[in-house]
Amino acid sequence: MDLHQFDHELHEKVAEVKEDLELQAGYQLTNDQYHELLATGRTSIPMMDFVPYLQKVVAYLHTSDDEDVIWKLNLNSFSGKFEITLKNIEINFRSRFVKLS
């Protein structure tokens, strides 16, 4: 897959996450969260901002097939924020080991 195709698919996946959150829970990602998800495959949401939507999100995740949901929800206990992470998105760069003598 070339970088242009990857970028296109990434935009589609992030749009799908945004749509899932809006339709299933009524939560709208902020522009910053949307762009963070696009740039890193992960975004964080302050706990108190997300708690009102949590029950609907958890119900959606529990009633959906795991293969149909392209994101996962975690609670980062260190930061006190919920994290939404895209599943199965990674870029591997191959590099050569350089030994200095």
Short mmCIF file of N, CA, C and O in Angstrom, two decimals:
data_model
loop_
_atom_site.label_atom_id
_atom_site.label_comp_id
_atom_site.label_asym_id
_atom_site.label_seq_id
_atom_site.Cartn_x
_atom_site.Cartn_y
_atom_site.Cartn_z
N MET A 1 0.85 -1.17 0.00
CA MET A 1 0.00 0.00 0.00
C MET A 1 0.90 1.24 0.00
O MET A 1 1.82 1.34 0.79
N ASP A 2 0.60 2.16 -0.90
CA ASP A 2 1.41 3.38 -0.92
C ASP A 2 0.89 4.37 0.11
O ASP A 2 -0.19 4.19 0.69
N LEU A 3 1.66 5.40 0.36
CA LEU A 3 1.33 6.37 1.41
C LEU A 3 0.04 7.12 1.13
O LEU A 3 -0.74 7.40 2.04
N HIS A 4 -0.23 7.41 -0.15
CA HIS A 4 -1.46 8.11 -0.51
C HIS A 4 -2.68 7.24 -0.18
O HIS A 4 -3.67 7.72 0.39
N GLN A 5 -2.62 5.97 -0.51
CA GLN A 5 -3.72 5.05 -0.21
C GLN A 5 -3.89 4.88 1.30
O GLN A 5 -5.01 4.86 1.81
N PHE A 6 -2.77 4.78 2.01
CA PHE A 6 -2.83 4.68 3.47
C PHE A 6 -3.50 5.91 4.06
O PHE A 6 -4.37 5.80 4.93
N ASP A 7 -3.12 7.09 3.59
CA ASP A 7 -3.70 8.34 4.09
C ASP A 7 -5.21 8.38 3.84
O ASP A 7 -5.99 8.77 4.71
N HIS A 8 -5.63 7.94 2.65
CA HIS A 8 -7.04 7.91 2.31
C HIS A 8 -7.81 6.96 3.24
O HIS A 8 -8.87 7.32 3.77
N GLU A 9 -7.28 5.76 3.45
CA GLU A 9 -7.93 4.79 4.33
C GLU A 9 -7.96 5.27 5.77
O GLU A 9 -8.94 5.05 6.49
N LEU A 10 -6.89 5.93 6.20
CA LEU A 10 -6.85 6.47 7.56
C LEU A 10 -7.94 7.52 7.76
O LEU A 10 -8.64 7.52 8.77
N HIS A 11 -8.11 8.42 6.79
CA HIS A 11 -9.17 9.42 6.87
C HIS A 11 -10.55 8.76 6.96
O HIS A 11 -11.41 9.21 7.71
N GLU A 12 -10.75 7.69 6.17
CA GLU A 12 -12.03 6.98 6.21
C GLU A 12 -12.27 6.35 7.58
O GLU A 12 -13.37 6.40 8.11
N LYS A 13 -11.24 5.76 8.17
CA LYS A 13 -11.38 5.10 9.47
C LYS A 13 -11.66 6.12 10.58
O LYS A 13 -12.51 5.89 11.43
N VAL A 14 -10.97 7.24 10.55
CA VAL A 14 -11.20 8.28 11.56
C VAL A 14 -12.61 8.85 11.41
O VAL A 14 -13.29 9.08 12.42
N ALA A 15 -13.07 9.02 10.19
CA ALA A 15 -14.45 9.49 9.96
C ALA A 15 -15.45 8.47 10.50
O ALA A 15 -16.49 8.84 11.06
N GLU A 16 -15.14 7.18 10.36
CA GLU A 16 -16.02 6.13 10.89
C GLU A 16 -16.08 6.16 12.41
O GLU A 16 -17.16 6.01 13.01
N VAL A 17 -14.95 6.38 13.06
CA VAL A 17 -14.94 6.49 14.53
C VAL A 17 -15.77 7.68 14.96
O VAL A 17 -16.60 7.59 15.87
N LYS A 18 -15.58 8.80 14.29
CA LYS A 18 -16.34 10.02 14.61
C LYS A 18 -17.84 9.76 14.46
O LYS A 18 -18.63 10.12 15.33
N GLU A 19 -18.22 9.09 13.39
CA GLU A 19 -19.63 8.78 13.14
C GLU A 19 -20.18 7.80 14.19
O GLU A 19 -21.29 7.99 14.69
N ASP A 20 -19.40 6.77 14.53
CA ASP A 20 -19.82 5.83 15.58
C ASP A 20 -20.12 6.56 16.89
O ASP A 20 -21.16 6.32 17.50
N LEU A 21 -19.22 7.41 17.30
CA LEU A 21 -19.39 8.12 18.57
C LEU A 21 -20.61 9.04 18.54
O LEU A 21 -21.35 9.14 19.52
N GLU A 22 -20.83 9.69 17.40
CA GLU A 22 -21.97 10.59 17.28
C GLU A 22 -23.29 9.82 17.26
O GLU A 22 -24.23 10.16 17.97
N LEU A 23 -23.36 8.77 16.43
CA LEU A 23 -24.62 8.03 16.27
C LEU A 23 -24.94 7.15 17.47
O LEU A 23 -26.10 7.03 17.86
N GLN A 24 -23.93 6.51 18.04
CA GLN A 24 -24.18 5.54 19.10
C GLN A 24 -24.25 6.17 20.49
O GLN A 24 -24.89 5.60 21.38
N ALA A 25 -23.59 7.30 20.68
CA ALA A 25 -23.55 7.88 22.03
C ALA A 25 -23.86 9.37 22.09
O ALA A 25 -24.04 9.92 23.17
N GLY A 26 -23.90 10.02 20.94
CA GLY A 26 -24.15 11.46 20.95
C GLY A 26 -22.92 12.29 21.27
O GLY A 26 -23.03 13.49 21.48
N TYR A 27 -21.75 11.63 21.30
CA TYR A 27 -20.51 12.36 21.61
C TYR A 27 -19.88 12.88 20.32
O TYR A 27 -19.78 12.15 19.33
N GLN A 28 -19.44 14.13 20.34
CA GLN A 28 -18.77 14.71 19.19
C GLN A 28 -17.32 14.99 19.53
O GLN A 28 -17.03 15.71 20.48
N LEU A 29 -16.43 14.40 18.75
CA LEU A 29 -15.01 14.69 18.91
C LEU A 29 -14.77 16.17 18.64
O LEU A 29 -15.37 16.74 17.72
N THR A 30 -13.89 16.78 19.41
CA THR A 30 -13.49 18.15 19.11
C THR A 30 -12.57 18.11 17.88
O THR A 30 -12.07 17.04 17.50
N ASN A 31 -12.33 19.25 17.28
CA ASN A 31 -11.40 19.30 16.15
C ASN A 31 -10.01 18.81 16.55
O ASN A 31 -9.35 18.10 15.80
N ASP A 32 -9.57 19.20 17.75
CA ASP A 32 -8.26 18.75 18.23
C ASP A 32 -8.21 17.23 18.39
O ASP A 32 -7.23 16.60 18.01
N GLN A 33 -9.28 16.64 18.94
CA GLN A 33 -9.32 15.19 19.12
C GLN A 33 -9.34 14.49 17.77
O GLN A 33 -8.67 13.47 17.58
N TYR A 34 -10.12 15.02 16.84
CA TYR A 34 -10.20 14.44 15.50
C TYR A 34 -8.82 14.44 14.83
O TYR A 34 -8.38 13.43 14.30
N HIS A 35 -8.14 15.58 14.90
CA HIS A 35 -6.83 15.68 14.24
C HIS A 35 -5.76 14.86 14.97
O HIS A 35 -4.85 14.32 14.33
N GLU A 36 -5.87 14.74 16.29
CA GLU A 36 -4.94 13.88 17.03
C GLU A 36 -5.14 12.42 16.63
O GLU A 36 -4.17 11.69 16.42
N LEU A 37 -6.38 12.00 16.48
CA LEU A 37 -6.68 10.64 16.05
C LEU A 37 -6.14 10.40 14.64
O LEU A 37 -5.58 9.34 14.35
N LEU A 38 -6.26 11.38 13.80
CA LEU A 38 -5.76 11.29 12.43
C LEU A 38 -4.23 11.23 12.40
O LEU A 38 -3.64 10.48 11.64
N ALA A 39 -3.59 12.01 13.25
CA ALA A 39 -2.13 12.09 13.24
C ALA A 39 -1.46 10.94 13.97
O ALA A 39 -0.37 10.51 13.58
N THR A 40 -2.10 10.41 15.02
CA THR A 40 -1.42 9.42 15.86
C THR A 40 -2.15 8.08 15.98
O THR A 40 -1.60 7.13 16.52
N GLY A 41 -3.41 8.04 15.54
CA GLY A 41 -4.20 6.82 15.72
C GLY A 41 -4.79 6.70 17.11
O GLY A 41 -5.37 5.68 17.46
N ARG A 42 -4.66 7.75 17.90
CA ARG A 42 -5.14 7.75 19.29
C ARG A 42 -5.52 9.17 19.67
O ARG A 42 -4.90 10.13 19.23
N THR A 43 -6.55 9.26 20.51
CA THR A 43 -6.89 10.56 21.08
C THR A 43 -7.35 10.35 22.51
O THR A 43 -7.80 9.26 22.87
N SER A 44 -7.21 11.37 23.31
CA SER A 44 -7.64 11.27 24.71
C SER A 44 -8.77 12.25 24.97
O SER A 44 -8.85 13.31 24.36
N ILE A 45 -9.64 11.84 25.90
CA ILE A 45 -10.80 12.64 26.25
C ILE A 45 -10.85 12.73 27.78
O ILE A 45 -10.81 11.70 28.45
N PRO A 46 -10.90 13.94 28.32
CA PRO A 46 -10.98 14.06 29.78
C PRO A 46 -12.15 13.24 30.35
O PRO A 46 -13.24 13.21 29.78
N MET A 47 -11.87 12.57 31.44
CA MET A 47 -12.84 11.66 32.03
C MET A 47 -14.19 12.32 32.27
O MET A 47 -15.24 11.77 31.91
N MET A 48 -14.19 13.49 32.87
CA MET A 48 -15.44 14.14 33.21
C MET A 48 -16.23 14.57 31.97
O MET A 48 -17.46 14.64 32.00
N ASP A 49 -15.55 14.82 30.86
CA ASP A 49 -16.23 15.16 29.61
C ASP A 49 -16.92 13.94 29.00
O ASP A 49 -17.93 14.06 28.32
N PHE A 50 -16.35 12.75 29.23
CA PHE A 50 -16.83 11.55 28.55
C PHE A 50 -17.79 10.71 29.39
O PHE A 50 -18.55 9.92 28.84
N VAL A 51 -17.77 10.89 30.71
CA VAL A 51 -18.61 10.07 31.59
C VAL A 51 -20.09 10.09 31.19
O VAL A 51 -20.73 9.03 31.19
N PRO A 52 -20.68 11.22 30.79
CA PRO A 52 -22.10 11.20 30.41
C PRO A 52 -22.40 10.29 29.21
O PRO A 52 -23.54 9.89 29.02
N TYR A 53 -21.40 9.97 28.42
CA TYR A 53 -21.59 9.16 27.22
C TYR A 53 -21.14 7.71 27.41
O TYR A 53 -21.36 6.87 26.56
N LEU A 54 -20.49 7.46 28.52
CA LEU A 54 -19.83 6.17 28.73
C LEU A 54 -20.78 4.98 28.67
O LEU A 54 -20.47 3.97 28.03
N GLN A 55 -21.92 5.07 29.29
CA GLN A 55 -22.86 3.94 29.32
C GLN A 55 -23.28 3.54 27.89
O GLN A 55 -23.30 2.36 27.55
N LYS A 56 -23.58 4.52 27.06
CA LYS A 56 -23.98 4.23 25.68
C LYS A 56 -22.82 3.65 24.87
O LYS A 56 -23.01 2.74 24.07
N VAL A 57 -21.63 4.18 25.08
CA VAL A 57 -20.46 3.68 24.35
C VAL A 57 -20.17 2.23 24.75
O VAL A 57 -19.95 1.37 23.89
N VAL A 58 -20.19 1.95 26.03
CA VAL A 58 -19.92 0.59 26.50
C VAL A 58 -20.99 -0.38 25.98
O VAL A 58 -20.68 -1.48 25.53
N ALA A 59 -22.25 0.03 26.00
CA ALA A 59 -23.33 -0.81 25.47
C ALA A 59 -23.10 -1.10 23.99
O ALA A 59 -23.26 -2.23 23.54
N TYR A 60 -22.73 -0.08 23.24
CA TYR A 60 -22.44 -0.26 21.81
C TYR A 60 -21.29 -1.23 21.59
O TYR A 60 -21.38 -2.15 20.77
N LEU A 61 -20.22 -1.06 22.35
CA LEU A 61 -19.06 -1.94 22.18
C LEU A 61 -19.39 -3.39 22.58
O LEU A 61 -18.90 -4.33 21.95
N HIS A 62 -20.23 -3.57 23.58
CA HIS A 62 -20.58 -4.92 24.04
C HIS A 62 -21.56 -5.62 23.11
O HIS A 62 -21.58 -6.85 23.08
N THR A 63 -22.37 -4.87 22.38
CA THR A 63 -23.36 -5.49 21.50
C THR A 63 -22.90 -5.57 20.05
O THR A 63 -23.60 -6.15 19.23
N SER A 64 -21.76 -5.03 19.73
CA SER A 64 -21.23 -5.06 18.37
C SER A 64 -20.23 -6.18 18.21
O SER A 64 -19.55 -6.56 19.17
N ASP A 65 -20.13 -6.70 17.00
CA ASP A 65 -19.07 -7.67 16.71
C ASP A 65 -17.74 -6.96 16.77
O ASP A 65 -17.59 -5.86 16.23
N ASP A 66 -16.78 -7.62 17.39
CA ASP A 66 -15.46 -7.01 17.56
C ASP A 66 -14.84 -6.64 16.21
O ASP A 66 -14.17 -5.62 16.10
N GLU A 67 -15.09 -7.45 15.18
CA GLU A 67 -14.51 -7.16 13.85
C GLU A 67 -15.13 -5.93 13.21
O GLU A 67 -14.54 -5.32 12.33
N ASP A 68 -16.36 -5.58 13.63
CA ASP A 68 -17.05 -4.44 13.03
C ASP A 68 -16.66 -3.10 13.64
O ASP A 68 -16.91 -2.05 13.04
N VAL A 69 -16.08 -3.13 14.82
CA VAL A 69 -15.69 -1.89 15.49
C VAL A 69 -14.18 -1.71 15.29
O VAL A 69 -13.39 -2.57 15.68
N ILE A 70 -13.80 -0.59 14.68
CA ILE A 70 -12.40 -0.39 14.30
C ILE A 70 -11.61 0.39 15.34
O ILE A 70 -10.50 0.82 15.08
N TRP A 71 -12.19 0.58 16.52
CA TRP A 71 -11.52 1.35 17.57
C TRP A 71 -11.77 0.69 18.90
O TRP A 71 -12.65 -0.14 19.05
N LYS A 72 -10.94 1.07 19.86
CA LYS A 72 -11.12 0.55 21.22
C LYS A 72 -11.07 1.71 22.20
O LYS A 72 -10.49 2.76 21.91
N LEU A 73 -11.67 1.48 23.36
CA LEU A 73 -11.74 2.48 24.40
C LEU A 73 -10.98 1.99 25.62
O LEU A 73 -11.19 0.86 26.07
N ASN A 74 -10.10 2.80 26.14
CA ASN A 74 -9.33 2.49 27.35
C ASN A 74 -9.42 3.66 28.31
O ASN A 74 -9.64 4.80 27.90
N LEU A 75 -9.19 3.35 29.57
CA LEU A 75 -9.05 4.40 30.58
C LEU A 75 -7.60 4.42 31.01
O LEU A 75 -7.07 3.42 31.48
N ASN A 76 -6.95 5.54 30.80
CA ASN A 76 -5.56 5.71 31.23
C ASN A 76 -5.60 6.17 32.68
O ASN A 76 -5.97 7.31 32.97
N SER A 77 -5.25 5.28 33.59
CA SER A 77 -5.37 5.60 35.02
C SER A 77 -4.32 6.62 35.47
O SER A 77 -4.50 7.26 36.50
N PHE A 78 -3.26 6.80 34.69
CA PHE A 78 -2.25 7.80 35.05
C PHE A 78 -2.73 9.21 34.72
O PHE A 78 -2.59 10.12 35.52
N SER A 79 -3.29 9.36 33.52
CA SER A 79 -3.73 10.69 33.10
C SER A 79 -5.16 10.99 33.54
O SER A 79 -5.58 12.15 33.55
N GLY A 80 -5.93 9.94 33.86
CA GLY A 80 -7.33 10.14 34.20
C GLY A 80 -8.18 10.47 32.98
O GLY A 80 -9.23 11.08 33.10
N LYS A 81 -7.72 10.05 31.81
CA LYS A 81 -8.45 10.32 30.57
C LYS A 81 -8.82 9.02 29.88
O LYS A 81 -8.12 8.02 29.99
N PHE A 82 -9.94 9.05 29.15
CA PHE A 82 -10.28 7.95 28.28
C PHE A 82 -9.48 8.11 27.00
O PHE A 82 -9.21 9.23 26.56
N GLU A 83 -9.11 6.99 26.42
CA GLU A 83 -8.36 7.01 25.16
C GLU A 83 -9.10 6.18 24.12
O GLU A 83 -9.52 5.05 24.40
N ILE A 84 -9.26 6.75 22.98
CA ILE A 84 -9.81 6.04 21.83
C ILE A 84 -8.65 5.78 20.89
O ILE A 84 -7.92 6.69 20.51
N THR A 85 -8.49 4.51 20.54
CA THR A 85 -7.36 4.09 19.70
C THR A 85 -7.89 3.32 18.51
O THR A 85 -8.75 2.45 18.66
N LEU A 86 -7.37 3.63 17.33
CA LEU A 86 -7.71 2.85 16.15
C LEU A 86 -7.10 1.46 16.27
O LEU A 86 -5.96 1.33 16.71
N LYS A 87 -7.83 0.45 15.87
CA LYS A 87 -7.31 -0.92 15.87
C LYS A 87 -6.66 -1.21 14.52
O LYS A 87 -7.10 -0.71 13.49
N ASN A 88 -5.61 -2.01 14.56
CA ASN A 88 -4.97 -2.53 13.35
C ASN A 88 -4.45 -1.45 12.40
O ASN A 88 -4.49 -1.61 11.20
N ILE A 89 -3.97 -0.37 12.97
CA ILE A 89 -3.34 0.68 12.16
C ILE A 89 -1.91 0.84 12.66
O ILE A 89 -1.68 1.18 13.80
N GLU A 90 -1.00 0.54 11.81
CA GLU A 90 0.39 0.78 12.18
C GLU A 90 1.22 0.93 10.92
O GLU A 90 0.89 0.42 9.86
N ILE A 91 2.28 1.66 11.07
CA ILE A 91 3.24 1.83 9.99
C ILE A 91 4.57 1.33 10.54
O ILE A 91 5.01 1.75 11.61
N ASN A 92 5.17 0.43 9.82
CA ASN A 92 6.47 -0.07 10.23
C ASN A 92 7.52 0.46 9.25
O ASN A 92 7.38 0.32 8.05
N PHE A 93 8.51 1.08 9.80
CA PHE A 93 9.61 1.58 9.00
C PHE A 93 10.81 0.67 9.23
O PHE A 93 11.16 0.38 10.38
N ARG A 94 11.42 0.24 8.19
CA ARG A 94 12.57 -0.63 8.30
C ARG A 94 13.83 0.24 8.29
O ARG A 94 14.02 1.06 7.41
N SER A 95 14.67 0.03 9.28
CA SER A 95 15.90 0.80 9.32
C SER A 95 17.08 -0.14 9.49
O SER A 95 16.93 -1.27 9.94
N ARG A 96 18.23 0.32 9.13
CA ARG A 96 19.44 -0.49 9.26
C ARG A 96 20.14 -0.12 10.55
O ARG A 96 20.17 1.02 10.95
N PHE A 97 20.68 -1.13 11.17
CA PHE A 97 21.46 -0.92 12.39
C PHE A 97 22.82 -0.33 11.99
O PHE A 97 23.48 -0.83 11.09
N VAL A 98 23.17 0.73 12.63
CA VAL A 98 24.47 1.38 12.35
C VAL A 98 25.34 1.18 13.60
O VAL A 98 24.97 1.55 14.70
N LYS A 99 26.49 0.61 13.38
CA LYS A 99 27.42 0.39 14.48
C LYS A 99 28.54 1.42 14.38
O LYS A 99 29.18 1.53 13.34
N LEU A 100 28.74 2.15 15.45
CA LEU A 100 29.85 3.12 15.47
C LEU A 100 31.07 2.46 16.08
O LEU A 100 30.98 1.80 17.09
N SER A 101 32.21 2.65 15.43
CA SER A 101 33.42 2.05 15.99
C SER A 101 34.36 3.09 16.51
O SER A 101 34.25 4.23 16.33
#
